Amino acid sequence: MKYSKYIKFFGIAAIMALSACADDINIGDADENKYTTADGLTVYMCDGDGRTTYSLAELREQGTVDLFPTANDKATAGVSVTVAYDATALAMYNGAHGTNFEAFPQESVAIGSAATIAAGEFKASTPLTLSLTSPGNLDPEATYAIPLKVTATGANVAASAQYRVILVRDLTGMPDATKYVRDADGNLVPGMKIFSCMEVNDTNPLNNICFTLKSSGKPLVDAVILFSSNINYNAETGRVYVYNNENNQAIFDMREKYLKPLKERGIKVILSILGNHDRSGVANLSDEAARDFAQECKAVCDAYDLDGVFLDDEYSSYQTPVPPGFVAPSYAACSRLYYELKRAMPDRWTVAYGYGRTQYLTEIDGHQCGEYLDYALADYGSTVNNNMYPGLPLSGMGIRSSEYARNYIYTSQSYLGSMREQGYGAYMIFAMDPNRSNVNTQINSMSNIAKYLFDDELEVDYNFYKKDWR
């Protein structure tokens, strides 16, 4: 990225073997060898996004999680699969990750009857459904867990799939930026997520609250990416760390003023990580360094209540020969960092910018990127696809991003309508700043987004915010 100069469920990579399920949508093939045993037919569970072992549910009042029994081979006879609430799964997860997630109340979880894989099929056609009800007293800032044990009749349950955790955030008491639209059948479904990647060296992030939708009253923007903090190398310690320049740090130090108003409207705030002209980058960390840097990012997200991490592979001065402690820049090394970020922060978003080595993510330890990545956002006017991000469904992709500082605008009716019809789930605008001379061009573009993605009208509060920190 150049300086210009509904309820969503997703699986997470973790300690147990993970794999994408074969689903109706082609989102990547499962590595069924992980589930093959000497005892014959083996089953595991996929969630609605085709991911296994772990999922995250964001709940408002009520919600559901669908789990699909899936086998490593065609069933020769019907296989019945059930799940039960079992605290063992949570103890295993917390013990392995050093986390302390509390259990989501068992009485607030209604578990559906068994799901069946029919003879001659790999996967159940009808899911086993968990129905969730908010108990009304949970902390909306905290993440809870539904611990489950999986059992089967007519097949074995893979050892790595016998216990499963559904991580839950109960957002009932919080504002919601999700916009709902009618699908082809007339049903209300969550609309596309709008990411505003904002150059905080120049622009006040509060400008994102100036744009709302007339009918729903929801903010146009779902997530603000604070572009950008940096990955830096410390020559004295030989380690990499998160560096915030004076602009980023001012916003973080005054988060009550600059970030809390966004969060209060249901807008997520994302940490952005960019190279900074030294030997370190998001694509050349060793496995150990990636784990350490993921913990660095987690510490920043914890400290400032941020909702995820966005990586951009630019402005690093990668060195040849490779210096000690690093590896040659590669898609695999970048993928490893995403994987470790998701392991460190399973309840936060991981977001890729489709440029440089973040535009092709690879399998890590047998896990496709759809298991550790939540969103992939294309470069300006460009596209992303399943070949670039195996296992990630279209609902996690955004194409033809717009760059407002240089008038690279891709928000015509034909572009936006096509994205919506094809099932893409995100769209990014970069460098939005209503104090710039092309403000009318920006507003026209955002009006098109409101109209063609959400069937609504943009409302603008013209009391724009200027950069007011030093």
Short mmCIF file of C-alpha atoms in Angstrom, two decimals:
data_model
loop_
_atom_site.label_atom_id
_atom_site.label_comp_id
_atom_site.label_asym_id
_atom_site.label_seq_id
_atom_site.Cartn_x
_atom_site.Cartn_y
_atom_site.Cartn_z
CA MET A 1 0.00 0.00 0.00
CA LYS A 2 1.69 3.16 -1.15
CA TYR A 3 1.76 6.23 0.97
CA SER A 4 -0.08 8.95 -0.91
CA LYS A 5 2.48 10.27 -0.33
CA TYR A 6 -25.16 -11.82 10.92
CA ILE A 7 -23.15 -13.27 12.83
CA LYS A 8 -19.82 -14.19 11.43
CA PHE A 9 -18.19 -17.49 12.24
CA PHE A 10 -14.60 -18.30 11.45
CA GLY A 11 -12.18 -21.11 12.30
CA ILE A 12 -8.78 -20.50 13.86
CA ALA A 13 -5.54 -22.41 13.68
CA ALA A 14 -4.54 -23.74 17.05
CA ILE A 15 -2.87 -26.60 18.88
CA MET A 16 -4.87 -29.38 17.33
CA ALA A 17 -4.82 -30.51 13.72
CA LEU A 18 -6.93 -28.25 11.55
CA SER A 19 -8.24 -28.54 8.04
CA ALA A 20 -10.73 -26.90 5.68
CA CYS A 21 -13.80 -28.97 4.95
CA ALA A 22 -14.99 -29.81 1.49
CA ASP A 23 -18.05 -27.59 1.13
CA ASP A 24 -20.49 -26.62 -1.60
CA ILE A 25 -18.31 -23.59 -2.30
CA ASN A 26 -14.84 -24.40 -3.54
CA ILE A 27 -12.77 -23.03 -0.69
CA GLY A 28 -9.98 -25.57 -0.72
CA ASP A 29 -9.69 -29.29 -0.08
CA ALA A 30 -9.21 -30.80 3.35
CA ASP A 31 -6.07 -32.78 4.07
CA GLU A 32 -7.94 -35.94 4.93
CA ASN A 33 -4.74 -37.77 5.84
CA LYS A 34 -4.90 -35.90 9.13
CA TYR A 35 -8.07 -37.80 9.96
CA THR A 36 -7.13 -41.25 8.67
CA THR A 37 -6.61 -43.93 11.30
CA ALA A 38 -5.90 -47.61 11.25
CA ASP A 39 -9.44 -48.18 12.46
CA GLY A 40 -11.17 -47.05 9.26
CA LEU A 41 -13.70 -44.29 8.74
CA THR A 42 -12.94 -41.18 10.77
CA VAL A 43 -15.05 -38.04 11.24
CA TYR A 44 -14.48 -34.45 12.33
CA MET A 45 -16.64 -31.31 12.46
CA CYS A 46 -16.68 -28.26 10.18
CA ASP A 47 -18.41 -24.96 10.97
CA GLY A 48 -20.46 -23.04 8.42
CA ASP A 49 -17.36 -21.45 6.90
CA GLY A 50 -15.74 -24.83 6.31
CA ARG A 51 -13.21 -24.68 9.15
CA THR A 52 -12.51 -27.19 11.87
CA THR A 53 -11.74 -27.51 15.57
CA TYR A 54 -12.27 -23.86 16.62
CA SER A 55 -14.76 -21.15 15.68
CA LEU A 56 -15.71 -17.66 16.84
CA ALA A 57 -19.30 -16.49 17.17
CA GLU A 58 -20.31 -12.87 17.68
CA LEU A 59 -23.70 -12.97 19.37
CA ARG A 60 -26.49 -10.40 19.65
CA GLU A 61 -29.46 -11.53 21.73
CA GLN A 62 -29.62 -14.88 19.95
CA GLY A 63 -27.64 -16.75 17.34
CA THR A 64 -26.70 -20.12 15.95
CA VAL A 65 -23.56 -22.04 15.08
CA ASP A 66 -23.82 -24.81 12.49
CA LEU A 67 -21.46 -27.78 12.66
CA PHE A 68 -21.25 -30.28 9.80
CA PRO A 69 -19.93 -33.82 10.44
CA THR A 70 -17.41 -34.68 7.72
CA ALA A 71 -15.57 -37.93 7.05
CA ASN A 72 -12.20 -38.86 5.57
CA ASP A 73 -13.94 -41.20 3.11
CA LYS A 74 -17.42 -42.02 1.87
CA ALA A 75 -19.56 -43.56 4.57
CA THR A 76 -20.60 -47.14 3.79
CA ALA A 77 -23.53 -46.79 6.20
CA GLY A 78 -25.12 -43.89 8.04
CA VAL A 79 -22.88 -42.19 10.63
CA SER A 80 -24.53 -40.29 13.49
CA VAL A 81 -22.53 -37.51 15.18
CA THR A 82 -23.40 -35.62 18.37
CA VAL A 83 -21.75 -32.98 20.53
CA ALA A 84 -22.06 -32.35 24.26
CA TYR A 85 -21.02 -29.48 26.50
CA ASP A 86 -17.80 -30.65 28.19
CA ALA A 87 -15.46 -28.49 30.28
CA THR A 88 -12.49 -30.67 29.31
CA ALA A 89 -12.22 -28.89 25.96
CA LEU A 90 -11.82 -25.48 27.60
CA ALA A 91 -9.28 -26.75 30.09
CA MET A 92 -7.23 -28.17 27.20
CA TYR A 93 -7.39 -24.93 25.23
CA ASN A 94 -6.53 -22.64 28.13
CA GLY A 95 -3.74 -24.93 29.25
CA ALA A 96 -2.13 -25.08 25.82
CA HIS A 97 -2.45 -21.37 25.02
CA GLY A 98 -1.87 -19.82 28.42
CA THR A 99 -5.28 -18.17 28.15
CA ASN A 100 -8.01 -17.87 30.75
CA PHE A 101 -11.23 -17.78 28.74
CA GLU A 102 -14.27 -18.33 30.93
CA ALA A 103 -17.03 -20.70 29.92
CA PHE A 104 -20.12 -19.41 28.15
CA PRO A 105 -23.03 -20.51 30.40
CA GLN A 106 -24.15 -24.04 29.60
CA GLU A 107 -27.78 -23.11 30.19
CA SER A 108 -27.52 -20.54 27.37
CA VAL A 109 -26.56 -23.21 24.83
CA ALA A 110 -29.15 -25.49 23.25
CA ILE A 111 -27.53 -28.30 21.29
CA GLY A 112 -29.47 -29.78 18.41
CA SER A 113 -30.01 -33.46 17.76
CA ALA A 114 -27.47 -35.66 16.01
CA ALA A 115 -26.43 -34.91 12.45
CA THR A 116 -26.01 -37.82 10.05
CA ILE A 117 -23.60 -38.54 7.22
CA ALA A 118 -25.63 -40.65 4.80
CA ALA A 119 -24.23 -43.77 3.17
CA GLY A 120 -22.18 -42.88 0.13
CA GLU A 121 -21.53 -39.29 1.36
CA PHE A 122 -18.54 -37.51 2.85
CA LYS A 123 -20.51 -34.87 4.74
CA ALA A 124 -23.84 -34.39 6.50
CA SER A 125 -26.32 -32.48 4.35
CA THR A 126 -28.00 -31.02 7.44
CA PRO A 127 -25.92 -29.47 10.24
CA LEU A 128 -25.98 -30.03 13.94
CA THR A 129 -27.02 -26.61 15.24
CA LEU A 130 -26.08 -24.89 18.48
CA SER A 131 -28.62 -22.22 19.46
CA LEU A 132 -27.18 -19.48 21.67
CA THR A 133 -29.09 -17.08 23.91
CA SER A 134 -27.49 -14.11 25.61
CA PRO A 135 -27.68 -14.47 29.40
CA GLY A 136 -27.73 -10.68 29.56
CA ASN A 137 -24.90 -10.21 32.03
CA LEU A 138 -21.72 -10.98 30.06
CA ASP A 139 -18.95 -8.46 29.43
CA PRO A 140 -19.15 -7.43 25.74
CA GLU A 141 -15.41 -6.76 25.75
CA ALA A 142 -14.58 -10.29 26.89
CA THR A 143 -14.42 -13.57 24.98
CA TYR A 144 -16.08 -16.68 26.42
CA ALA A 145 -15.93 -20.30 25.31
CA ILE A 146 -18.40 -23.10 24.66
CA PRO A 147 -16.46 -26.35 25.28
CA LEU A 148 -17.67 -29.34 23.31
CA LYS A 149 -16.95 -33.06 23.04
CA VAL A 150 -17.70 -34.81 19.74
CA THR A 151 -18.89 -38.44 19.60
CA ALA A 152 -19.96 -40.62 16.69
CA THR A 153 -21.82 -43.86 16.04
CA GLY A 154 -20.65 -45.83 13.01
CA ALA A 155 -17.24 -44.18 12.76
CA ASN A 156 -14.32 -42.98 14.85
CA VAL A 157 -13.82 -39.34 15.82
CA ALA A 158 -10.35 -38.10 14.90
CA ALA A 159 -8.22 -37.71 18.01
CA SER A 160 -7.57 -34.06 17.23
CA ALA A 161 -11.30 -33.41 16.73
CA GLN A 162 -12.76 -35.03 19.84
CA TYR A 163 -12.78 -31.73 21.70
CA ARG A 164 -13.77 -28.40 20.22
CA VAL A 165 -14.15 -24.84 21.46
CA ILE A 166 -16.56 -22.21 20.14
CA LEU A 167 -15.28 -18.80 21.24
CA VAL A 168 -18.15 -16.38 21.84
CA ARG A 169 -18.41 -12.62 22.18
CA ASP A 170 -21.79 -11.46 23.45
CA LEU A 171 -22.24 -8.05 21.81
CA THR A 172 -25.87 -7.69 22.85
CA GLY A 173 -25.18 -4.52 24.80
CA MET A 174 -22.89 -2.92 22.22
CA PRO A 175 -23.66 -0.86 19.11
CA ASP A 176 -23.44 -2.76 15.83
CA ALA A 177 -22.01 -1.46 12.57
CA THR A 178 -23.27 -4.46 10.57
CA LYS A 179 -25.51 -3.43 7.67
CA TYR A 180 -28.17 -5.91 6.57
CA VAL A 181 -29.36 -6.36 2.99
CA ARG A 182 -31.84 -8.59 1.17
CA ASP A 183 -30.44 -11.63 -0.59
CA ALA A 184 -31.84 -13.12 -3.80
CA ASP A 185 -34.54 -14.88 -1.79
CA GLY A 186 -35.56 -11.74 0.07
CA ASN A 187 -33.93 -12.75 3.36
CA LEU A 188 -32.08 -10.21 5.49
CA VAL A 189 -28.37 -11.11 5.61
CA PRO A 190 -25.25 -9.24 6.75
CA GLY A 191 -23.86 -6.97 4.04
CA MET A 192 -20.25 -6.43 3.03
CA LYS A 193 -17.72 -5.12 5.55
CA ILE A 194 -16.26 -1.70 4.69
CA PHE A 195 -12.64 -1.20 5.73
CA SER A 196 -11.31 2.36 5.94
CA CYS A 197 -7.52 2.24 5.83
CA MET A 198 -6.55 5.69 7.07
CA GLU A 199 -3.19 7.47 6.96
CA VAL A 200 -3.01 8.71 10.51
CA ASN A 201 0.04 10.87 9.81
CA ASP A 202 -2.38 13.24 8.07
CA THR A 203 -5.92 12.37 9.09
CA ASN A 204 -8.07 12.19 12.20
CA PRO A 205 -9.70 8.74 12.45
CA LEU A 206 -12.83 10.35 13.93
CA ASN A 207 -13.82 11.36 10.38
CA ASN A 208 -15.13 7.82 9.97
CA ILE A 209 -18.10 8.63 12.19
CA CYS A 210 -19.17 11.45 9.86
CA PHE A 211 -20.62 9.02 7.30
CA THR A 212 -23.75 7.03 8.13
CA LEU A 213 -26.65 5.38 6.30
CA LYS A 214 -29.99 7.17 6.25
CA SER A 215 -32.35 4.23 6.73
CA SER A 216 -30.41 2.13 9.19
CA GLY A 217 -28.45 4.87 10.97
CA LYS A 218 -25.42 2.57 10.88
CA PRO A 219 -21.93 3.90 10.21
CA LEU A 220 -20.78 3.30 6.63
CA VAL A 221 -17.44 1.97 7.87
CA ASP A 222 -17.17 -1.33 9.75
CA ALA A 223 -13.46 -1.25 10.55
CA VAL A 224 -10.75 1.42 10.64
CA ILE A 225 -7.17 0.37 9.88
CA LEU A 226 -4.70 2.77 11.52
CA PHE A 227 -2.06 3.07 8.82
CA SER A 228 0.54 2.54 10.05
CA SER A 229 2.64 1.25 12.89
CA ASN A 230 5.86 -0.48 11.91
CA ILE A 231 7.89 -3.60 12.38
CA ASN A 232 11.36 -2.43 13.46
CA TYR A 233 14.65 -4.16 14.22
CA ASN A 234 16.51 -3.45 17.48
CA ALA A 235 20.22 -3.93 16.77
CA GLU A 236 21.07 -4.02 20.48
CA THR A 237 18.71 -6.85 21.36
CA GLY A 238 18.57 -8.53 17.94
CA ARG A 239 14.79 -8.63 18.19
CA VAL A 240 11.94 -7.07 16.23
CA TYR A 241 9.26 -4.96 17.85
CA VAL A 242 6.21 -2.80 17.14
CA TYR A 243 7.15 0.82 16.58
CA ASN A 244 4.64 3.67 16.74
CA ASN A 245 5.60 7.04 15.32
CA GLU A 246 4.46 10.23 17.06
CA ASN A 247 1.11 10.19 15.25
CA ASN A 248 0.21 6.60 16.04
CA GLN A 249 1.36 6.99 19.61
CA ALA A 250 -0.65 10.19 20.10
CA ILE A 251 -3.81 8.40 18.95
CA PHE A 252 -3.09 5.41 21.18
CA ASP A 253 -2.25 7.60 24.18
CA MET A 254 -5.52 9.47 23.71
CA ARG A 255 -7.63 6.46 22.72
CA GLU A 256 -10.54 7.77 24.81
CA LYS A 257 -10.74 10.73 22.42
CA TYR A 258 -9.80 9.19 19.06
CA LEU A 259 -10.71 5.50 19.24
CA LYS A 260 -13.42 5.04 21.84
CA PRO A 261 -16.03 7.00 19.80
CA LEU A 262 -15.43 4.57 16.92
CA LYS A 263 -15.79 1.54 19.18
CA GLU A 264 -18.94 2.96 20.74
CA ARG A 265 -20.54 2.93 17.29
CA GLY A 266 -19.57 -0.68 16.66
CA ILE A 267 -16.59 0.15 14.42
CA LYS A 268 -13.60 -2.13 14.87
CA VAL A 269 -10.11 -0.61 15.11
CA ILE A 270 -7.25 -2.54 13.48
CA LEU A 271 -3.51 -2.31 14.13
CA SER A 272 -1.55 -1.95 10.88
CA ILE A 273 2.03 -3.22 10.57
CA LEU A 274 4.32 -1.94 7.79
CA GLY A 275 8.04 -2.24 7.06
CA ASN A 276 10.22 0.71 8.08
CA HIS A 277 13.35 0.71 5.90
CA ASP A 278 15.40 -1.69 7.99
CA ARG A 279 16.23 -5.40 7.71
CA SER A 280 12.97 -6.55 9.33
CA GLY A 281 9.65 -7.10 7.60
CA VAL A 282 6.47 -9.11 7.77
CA ALA A 283 7.89 -11.69 5.34
CA ASN A 284 11.36 -12.57 6.66
CA LEU A 285 10.91 -13.65 10.27
CA SER A 286 12.01 -17.06 11.43
CA ASP A 287 9.36 -19.25 13.03
CA GLU A 288 10.55 -18.29 16.50
CA ALA A 289 10.71 -14.59 15.65
CA ALA A 290 7.21 -14.76 14.17
CA ARG A 291 5.89 -16.21 17.43
CA ASP A 292 7.65 -13.48 19.43
CA PHE A 293 6.41 -10.69 17.16
CA ALA A 294 2.86 -12.05 17.31
CA GLN A 295 3.06 -11.65 21.07
CA GLU A 296 4.33 -8.07 20.57
CA CYS A 297 1.27 -7.34 18.44
CA LYS A 298 -0.98 -8.95 21.02
CA ALA A 299 0.47 -6.73 23.74
CA VAL A 300 -0.32 -3.62 21.68
CA CYS A 301 -3.84 -4.83 20.90
CA ASP A 302 -4.43 -5.63 24.55
CA ALA A 303 -3.09 -2.28 25.73
CA TYR A 304 -5.19 -0.15 23.37
CA ASP A 305 -8.26 -2.39 22.89
CA LEU A 306 -7.64 -3.06 19.20
CA ASP A 307 -9.59 -5.62 17.21
CA GLY A 308 -7.05 -7.19 14.89
CA VAL A 309 -3.88 -6.88 12.81
CA PHE A 310 -3.35 -5.84 9.18
CA LEU A 311 -0.01 -6.63 7.51
CA ASP A 312 1.54 -4.78 4.56
CA ASP A 313 4.76 -6.04 2.96
CA GLU A 314 6.29 -2.74 1.86
CA TYR A 315 9.20 -0.45 2.79
CA SER A 316 11.37 -3.17 4.33
CA SER A 317 15.04 -3.22 3.35
CA TYR A 318 15.43 -6.98 3.07
CA GLN A 319 19.12 -7.89 2.98
CA THR A 320 21.17 -10.36 0.95
CA PRO A 321 22.86 -12.38 2.28
CA VAL A 322 20.17 -13.02 4.86
CA PRO A 323 21.28 -11.59 8.23
CA PRO A 324 21.41 -13.83 11.32
CA GLY A 325 18.06 -14.39 12.98
CA PHE A 326 16.06 -13.88 9.77
CA VAL A 327 15.07 -15.98 6.77
CA ALA A 328 14.88 -15.14 3.09
CA PRO A 329 11.70 -13.13 2.37
CA SER A 330 8.95 -15.49 1.27
CA TYR A 331 5.22 -16.09 1.13
CA ALA A 332 5.75 -18.94 3.58
CA ALA A 333 7.42 -16.70 6.19
CA CYS A 334 4.62 -14.16 5.87
CA SER A 335 2.08 -16.95 6.20
CA ARG A 336 3.80 -18.16 9.34
CA LEU A 337 3.41 -14.72 10.91
CA TYR A 338 -0.31 -14.67 10.14
CA TYR A 339 -0.63 -18.16 11.60
CA GLU A 340 1.12 -17.11 14.81
CA LEU A 341 -0.99 -13.95 15.05
CA LYS A 342 -4.16 -16.02 14.90
CA ARG A 343 -2.81 -18.45 17.46
CA ALA A 344 -1.95 -15.57 19.78
CA MET A 345 -5.25 -13.74 19.22
CA PRO A 346 -7.97 -16.19 18.16
CA ASP A 347 -10.73 -13.68 18.91
CA ARG A 348 -9.28 -10.86 16.78
CA TRP A 349 -9.22 -10.39 13.02
CA THR A 350 -6.20 -11.07 10.84
CA VAL A 351 -6.28 -9.03 7.63
CA ALA A 352 -4.06 -9.28 4.54
CA TYR A 353 -3.32 -6.56 2.01
CA GLY A 354 -2.96 -8.23 -1.39
CA TYR A 355 0.43 -6.75 -2.28
CA GLY A 356 3.99 -8.06 -2.06
CA ARG A 357 4.37 -11.28 -0.11
CA THR A 358 1.05 -10.85 1.68
CA GLN A 359 -0.78 -11.59 -1.57
CA TYR A 360 -0.10 -15.34 -1.69
CA LEU A 361 -0.44 -17.15 1.62
CA THR A 362 0.58 -20.76 1.91
CA GLU A 363 -0.24 -23.82 3.97
CA ILE A 364 1.39 -23.76 7.40
CA ASP A 365 1.84 -26.99 9.33
CA GLY A 366 -0.85 -28.54 7.16
CA HIS A 367 -3.32 -25.65 7.59
CA GLN A 368 -4.59 -23.57 4.67
CA CYS A 369 -4.65 -19.81 5.08
CA GLY A 370 -8.43 -19.82 5.37
CA GLU A 371 -7.90 -21.28 8.84
CA TYR A 372 -5.76 -18.38 10.09
CA LEU A 373 -6.85 -15.44 7.92
CA ASP A 374 -10.15 -13.56 8.21
CA TYR A 375 -10.00 -11.02 5.38
CA ALA A 376 -7.90 -10.43 2.26
CA LEU A 377 -8.17 -6.96 0.69
CA ALA A 378 -6.94 -6.41 -2.85
CA ASP A 379 -4.68 -3.63 -4.08
CA TYR A 380 -6.28 -0.66 -5.86
CA GLY A 381 -8.37 -1.89 -8.77
CA SER A 382 -7.04 -5.42 -8.40
CA THR A 383 -8.58 -8.72 -7.38
CA VAL A 384 -7.87 -11.58 -5.00
CA ASN A 385 -9.00 -15.18 -5.31
CA ASN A 386 -8.81 -18.68 -3.86
CA ASN A 387 -5.51 -19.38 -5.61
CA MET A 388 -3.96 -16.53 -3.64
CA TYR A 389 -5.70 -17.37 -0.37
CA PRO A 390 -6.58 -21.09 -0.33
CA GLY A 391 -9.39 -21.97 2.01
CA LEU A 392 -10.66 -18.40 2.41
CA PRO A 393 -14.26 -18.03 1.20
CA LEU A 394 -15.36 -15.09 -0.95
CA SER A 395 -17.08 -13.69 2.11
CA GLY A 396 -13.60 -13.01 3.46
CA MET A 397 -12.33 -11.24 0.34
CA GLY A 398 -12.48 -7.69 -0.97
CA ILE A 399 -11.53 -6.64 -4.50
CA ARG A 400 -10.91 -3.37 -6.43
CA SER A 401 -10.05 -1.21 -3.43
CA SER A 402 -10.19 2.56 -3.95
CA GLU A 403 -7.43 5.08 -3.14
CA TYR A 404 -8.96 8.49 -2.39
CA ALA A 405 -5.79 10.60 -2.24
CA ARG A 406 -4.91 9.88 -5.87
CA ASN A 407 -8.45 9.43 -7.19
CA TYR A 408 -8.14 5.73 -7.92
CA ILE A 409 -11.87 5.12 -7.59
CA TYR A 410 -13.58 1.79 -8.31
CA THR A 411 -17.07 2.30 -6.89
CA SER A 412 -19.21 2.44 -10.00
CA GLN A 413 -22.53 0.60 -10.05
CA SER A 414 -21.09 -2.09 -12.32
CA TYR A 415 -18.09 -2.76 -10.06
CA LEU A 416 -19.95 -2.73 -6.75
CA GLY A 417 -23.00 -4.57 -8.07
CA SER A 418 -20.82 -7.33 -9.47
CA MET A 419 -18.94 -7.73 -6.17
CA ARG A 420 -22.17 -8.00 -4.25
CA GLU A 421 -23.73 -10.49 -6.66
CA GLN A 422 -20.65 -12.70 -6.64
CA GLY A 423 -20.62 -12.91 -2.84
CA TYR A 424 -17.54 -10.90 -1.90
CA GLY A 425 -17.69 -9.93 1.76
CA ALA A 426 -15.51 -6.83 2.07
CA TYR A 427 -14.44 -3.59 0.42
CA MET A 428 -11.59 -1.21 1.29
CA ILE A 429 -11.19 2.53 0.87
CA PHE A 430 -7.74 4.00 1.49
CA ALA A 431 -6.74 7.53 2.54
CA MET A 432 -10.22 8.90 3.11
CA ASP A 433 -9.86 12.50 4.33
CA PRO A 434 -12.80 14.90 3.94
CA ASN A 435 -10.50 17.86 4.59
CA ARG A 436 -8.77 17.23 1.26
CA SER A 437 -9.69 19.28 -1.85
CA ASN A 438 -11.28 16.26 -3.57
CA VAL A 439 -13.84 15.83 -0.79
CA ASN A 440 -16.74 15.76 -3.26
CA THR A 441 -15.14 12.88 -5.16
CA GLN A 442 -14.75 10.96 -1.91
CA ILE A 443 -18.35 11.61 -0.87
CA ASN A 444 -19.65 10.56 -4.28
CA SER A 445 -17.71 7.32 -4.00
CA MET A 446 -19.03 6.60 -0.50
CA SER A 447 -22.55 7.46 -1.68
CA ASN A 448 -22.18 4.77 -4.34
CA ILE A 449 -21.07 2.30 -1.67
CA ALA A 450 -24.14 3.11 0.41
CA LYS A 451 -26.44 2.81 -2.61
CA TYR A 452 -25.11 -0.21 -4.45
CA LEU A 453 -23.87 -2.32 -1.54
CA PHE A 454 -26.51 -1.49 1.08
CA ASP A 455 -29.53 -0.14 -0.85
CA ASP A 456 -29.35 2.97 1.30
CA GLU A 457 -28.48 6.66 1.14
CA LEU A 458 -25.34 8.24 2.57
CA GLU A 459 -25.76 10.90 5.21
CA VAL A 460 -22.82 13.23 5.84
CA ASP A 461 -22.03 15.23 8.97
CA TYR A 462 -20.02 18.08 7.51
CA ASN A 463 -18.43 18.94 10.85
CA PHE A 464 -15.28 17.11 9.80
CA TYR A 465 -12.39 16.48 12.18
CA LYS A 466 -8.95 17.90 11.53
CA LYS A 467 -5.70 16.51 12.84
CA ASP A 468 -5.43 18.23 16.21
CA TRP A 469 -2.57 16.46 17.97
CA ARG A 470 1.07 17.42 17.91
#
